[in-house]
Every structure is written in C-alpha cells, then in structure tokens.
Amino acid sequence: MAPTLDDIKTVGDLTLFRTGMHYDTVVHCKGVHWTLHKSILSSRCEWFKEKLAAAKPQEGRPAVITIYEFPSDLVNTLLRFIYTAQVWHPCINDHRVVATLYNMSTHFQLPKLGSALVAEMQRRTGVLVSVRRRSGSSGGRLVVPRRFTKKQLDELVEAVRIAYNGDRV
C-alpha cells in the first residue's frame, strides 16, 4: 500500500524534529536543547505561538525558549507530538508519565495531546475515560466497565490522583 500524504508529512516533520535542519528556534529544558522551527511550533501549539510572538531575537539569531516546569524527557515527548501527532515515550506504560503528560497538555494548550493520552489509557487499561473541561478548570467523568482487575483500578486511581494533585514524575 502506498504511503498517504499524511504519512509523508509525518516522516518529513519527524526528520526536521530529529535533525533541526534550517532551525530558527531553540528550546532549552534542564540541560537539554532542541533546534526547532517557529512555523511548526506556532501553527500547532498556542503556547508556543504566544511565547514566540513575545520573543525578540537579534537579527539572524534563533528565538530561545526555556522550559523549567517539566522534565526534559517529557518535554521531548511533547515536542515530538507537536511535530508528528504521535505520542511516544519509553515509559508510556507508567501511569505517572501519562498523568504528567496529560497535565502538560493543559499547560501547553495542546488538547489533541490530552485526547491522545486519554485514548492510550483506555487502550491500555480497558477503562473508558471521558474528560470534560470547563473554562478555567478541569473536571472529568469516568465511565468504567462492569468488571476490571484490581491492578487496573489501582492504576486508574493513582493516575487520577496524580493528575488532580499536579504531581510530576
């Protein structure tokens, strides 16, 4: 089967993410930096759009954004998602990672990341989760299957606790 236009775009954007070719933005987080692209960041993420509009780099110099609030491995996952619309993290099966990434989706104004993470939790646990947000707050409604294992319940309760307490990995 021939690749679709979306497949080609994803591979091209992932290549840009990995190589930083023709970058005009540098993002720093706890000793790690990424060479990225204003057009991609600002067109796909409102938070970056606001930060890049406020940045005043010298002529010919990249804009610089520093992120202090989150671990660099999770920032990498967030940036990769912005470029590819795919969630990837080596510890994606850890509910604490998923909960922190979900909090990051709110902080960085990336509702598509939040939706992708909810879908991943549903796939992994078999627990159906529906999240409704009201302006200025987050709330959720859980619809659970009639039976689920103790492990599934423990994982779900811990993920919700972390998400609501704002704990980080």
GROMACS .gro file of C-alpha atoms in nm:
model
  169
    1MET     CA    1   0.000   0.000   0.000
    2ALA     CA    2   0.138   0.339  -0.097
    3PRO     CA    3   0.206   0.592   0.181
    4THR     CA    4  -0.053   0.865   0.226
    5LEU     CA    5   0.023   1.235   0.218
    6ASP     CA    6  -0.013   1.239   0.600
    7ASP     CA    7   0.244   0.956   0.627
    8ILE     CA    8   0.490   1.150   0.412
    9LYS     CA    9   0.429   1.471   0.613
   10THR     CA   10   0.481   1.288   0.944
   11VAL     CA   11   0.809   1.134   0.827
   12GLY     CA   12   0.927   1.472   0.693
   13ASP     CA   13   0.834   1.653   1.014
   14LEU     CA   14   0.998   1.383   1.227
   15THR     CA   15   1.315   1.429   1.021
   16LEU     CA   16   1.303   1.803   1.087
   17PHE     CA   17   1.250   1.734   1.458
   18ARG     CA   18   1.542   1.492   1.477
   19THR     CA   19   1.789   1.693   1.268
   20GLY     CA   20   1.689   2.053   1.339
   21MET     CA   21   1.769   2.131   0.976
   22HIS     CA   22   1.705   2.502   0.899
   23TYR     CA   23   1.602   2.573   1.259
   24ASP     CA   24   1.507   2.918   1.381
   25THR     CA   25   1.413   2.836   1.742
   26VAL     CA   26   1.600   2.674   2.031
   27VAL     CA   27   1.408   2.522   2.322
   28HIS     CA   28   1.602   2.454   2.644
   29CYS     CA   29   1.494   2.233   2.932
   30LYS     CA   30   1.717   2.120   3.218
   31GLY     CA   31   2.040   2.081   3.023
   32VAL     CA   32   1.882   1.955   2.700
   33HIS     CA   33   1.815   2.166   2.393
   34TRP     CA   34   1.624   2.117   2.070
   35THR     CA   35   1.671   2.308   1.745
   36LEU     CA   36   1.320   2.359   1.612
   37HIS     CA   37   1.104   2.561   1.375
   38LYS     CA   38   0.880   2.861   1.458
   39SER     CA   39   0.636   2.782   1.181
   40ILE     CA   40   0.569   2.431   1.311
   41LEU     CA   41   0.561   2.522   1.681
   42SER     CA   42   0.342   2.830   1.647
   43SER     CA   43   0.097   2.678   1.399
   44ARG     CA   44   0.037   2.369   1.613
   45CYS     CA   45   0.062   2.494   1.970
   46GLU     CA   46  -0.097   2.811   2.109
   47TRP     CA   47   0.151   2.826   2.400
   48PHE     CA   48   0.448   2.833   2.164
   49LYS     CA   49   0.269   3.081   1.939
   50GLU     CA   50   0.239   3.323   2.233
   51LYS     CA   51   0.598   3.267   2.352
   52LEU     CA   52   0.745   3.307   2.003
   53ALA     CA   53   0.543   3.623   1.938
   54ALA     CA   54   0.691   3.771   2.258
   55ALA     CA   55   1.049   3.658   2.181
   56LYS     CA   56   1.268   3.929   2.031
   57PRO     CA   57   1.577   3.754   1.893
   58GLN     CA   58   1.854   3.954   1.732
   59GLU     CA   59   1.852   3.958   1.354
   60GLY     CA   60   1.975   3.624   1.221
   61ARG     CA   61   1.965   3.459   1.565
   62PRO     CA   62   1.717   3.190   1.671
   63ALA     CA   63   1.441   3.260   1.922
   64VAL     CA   64   1.517   3.094   2.257
   65ILE     CA   65   1.255   2.947   2.489
   66THR     CA   66   1.338   2.784   2.822
   67ILE     CA   67   1.101   2.542   2.993
   68TYR     CA   68   1.158   2.495   3.366
   69GLU     CA   69   0.838   2.328   3.483
   70PHE     CA   70   0.872   1.977   3.343
   71PRO     CA   71   1.133   1.701   3.298
   72SER     CA   72   1.327   1.715   2.972
   73ASP     CA   73   1.228   1.362   2.864
   74LEU     CA   74   0.860   1.459   2.884
   75VAL     CA   75   0.927   1.789   2.703
   76ASN     CA   76   1.087   1.577   2.429
   77THR     CA   77   0.767   1.371   2.409
   78LEU     CA   78   0.558   1.688   2.390
   79LEU     CA   79   0.776   1.840   2.115
   80ARG     CA   80   0.776   1.516   1.919
   81PHE     CA   81   0.396   1.511   1.945
   82ILE     CA   82   0.379   1.866   1.807
   83TYR     CA   83   0.584   1.753   1.507
   84THR     CA   84   0.423   1.412   1.443
   85ALA     CA   85   0.086   1.396   1.629
   86GLN     CA   86   0.212   1.068   1.779
   87VAL     CA   87   0.268   1.001   2.149
   88TRP     CA   88   0.598   0.825   2.215
   89HIS     CA   89   0.784   0.785   2.542
   90PRO     CA   90   0.994   0.488   2.660
   91CYS     CA   91   0.785   0.469   2.980
   92ILE     CA   92   0.442   0.533   2.827
   93ASN     CA   93   0.308   0.235   3.025
   94ASP     CA   94   0.381   0.418   3.351
   95HIS     CA   95   0.059   0.586   3.461
   96ARG     CA   96   0.262   0.866   3.627
   97VAL     CA   97   0.417   0.952   3.290
   98VAL     CA   98   0.074   0.957   3.126
   99ALA     CA   99  -0.071   1.173   3.405
  100THR     CA  100   0.216   1.425   3.385
  101LEU     CA  101   0.190   1.440   3.004
  102TYR     CA  102  -0.183   1.499   3.043
  103ASN     CA  103  -0.111   1.792   3.277
  104MET     CA  104   0.140   1.919   3.022
  105SER     CA  105  -0.128   1.908   2.752
  106THR     CA  106  -0.326   2.158   2.958
  107HIS     CA  107  -0.025   2.377   3.041
  108PHE     CA  108   0.088   2.393   2.678
  109GLN     CA  109  -0.266   2.427   2.543
  110LEU     CA  110  -0.249   2.105   2.339
  111PRO     CA  111  -0.592   1.942   2.366
  112LYS     CA  112  -0.503   1.689   2.095
  113LEU     CA  113  -0.224   1.555   2.317
  114GLY     CA  114  -0.470   1.522   2.606
  115SER     CA  115  -0.714   1.333   2.383
  116ALA     CA  116  -0.439   1.103   2.257
  117LEU     CA  117  -0.334   1.025   2.616
  118VAL     CA  118  -0.692   0.950   2.724
  119ALA     CA  119  -0.721   0.714   2.426
  120GLU     CA  120  -0.392   0.547   2.527
  121MET     CA  121  -0.517   0.498   2.886
  122GLN     CA  122  -0.838   0.347   2.752
  123ARG     CA  123  -0.648   0.113   2.523
  124ARG     CA  124  -0.408   0.002   2.796
  125THR     CA  125  -0.647  -0.043   3.084
  126GLY     CA  126  -0.977  -0.120   2.918
  127VAL     CA  127  -1.123   0.159   3.132
  128LEU     CA  128  -1.326   0.410   2.937
  129VAL     CA  129  -1.236   0.763   3.041
  130SER     CA  130  -1.419   1.071   2.930
  131VAL     CA  131  -1.279   1.409   3.029
  132ARG     CA  132  -1.486   1.724   3.015
  133ARG     CA  133  -1.326   2.057   3.078
  134ARG     CA  134  -1.495   2.371   3.192
  135SER     CA  135  -1.334   2.704   3.125
  136GLY     CA  136  -1.061   2.767   3.377
  137SER     CA  137  -1.085   2.425   3.540
  138SER     CA  138  -1.052   2.060   3.462
  139GLY     CA  139  -1.308   1.805   3.552
  140GLY     CA  140  -1.375   1.455   3.442
  141ARG     CA  141  -1.633   1.185   3.425
  142LEU     CA  142  -1.524   0.823   3.429
  143VAL     CA  143  -1.727   0.554   3.264
  144VAL     CA  144  -1.586   0.219   3.372
  145PRO     CA  145  -1.661  -0.134   3.254
  146ARG     CA  146  -1.864  -0.364   3.476
  147ARG     CA  147  -1.552  -0.563   3.571
  148PHE     CA  148  -1.192  -0.469   3.588
  149THR     CA  149  -0.892  -0.605   3.770
  150LYS     CA  150  -0.754  -0.470   4.095
  151LYS     CA  151  -0.438  -0.369   3.906
  152GLN     CA  152  -0.644  -0.170   3.654
  153LEU     CA  153  -0.836   0.001   3.933
  154ASP     CA  154  -0.520   0.081   4.131
  155GLU     CA  155  -0.352   0.224   3.820
  156LEU     CA  156  -0.656   0.435   3.732
  157VAL     CA  157  -0.694   0.571   4.086
  158GLU     CA  158  -0.323   0.659   4.103
  159ALA     CA  159  -0.332   0.831   3.761
  160VAL     CA  160  -0.635   1.039   3.863
  161ARG     CA  161  -0.470   1.128   4.196
  162ILE     CA  162  -0.155   1.245   4.021
  163ALA     CA  163  -0.349   1.440   3.759
  164TYR     CA  164  -0.561   1.623   4.015
  165ASN     CA  165  -0.276   1.690   4.259
  166GLY     CA  166  -0.047   1.811   3.981
  167ASP     CA  167   0.228   1.569   4.089
  168ARG     CA  168   0.511   1.527   3.844
  169VAL     CA  169   0.713   1.222   3.754
   0.00000   0.00000   0.00000
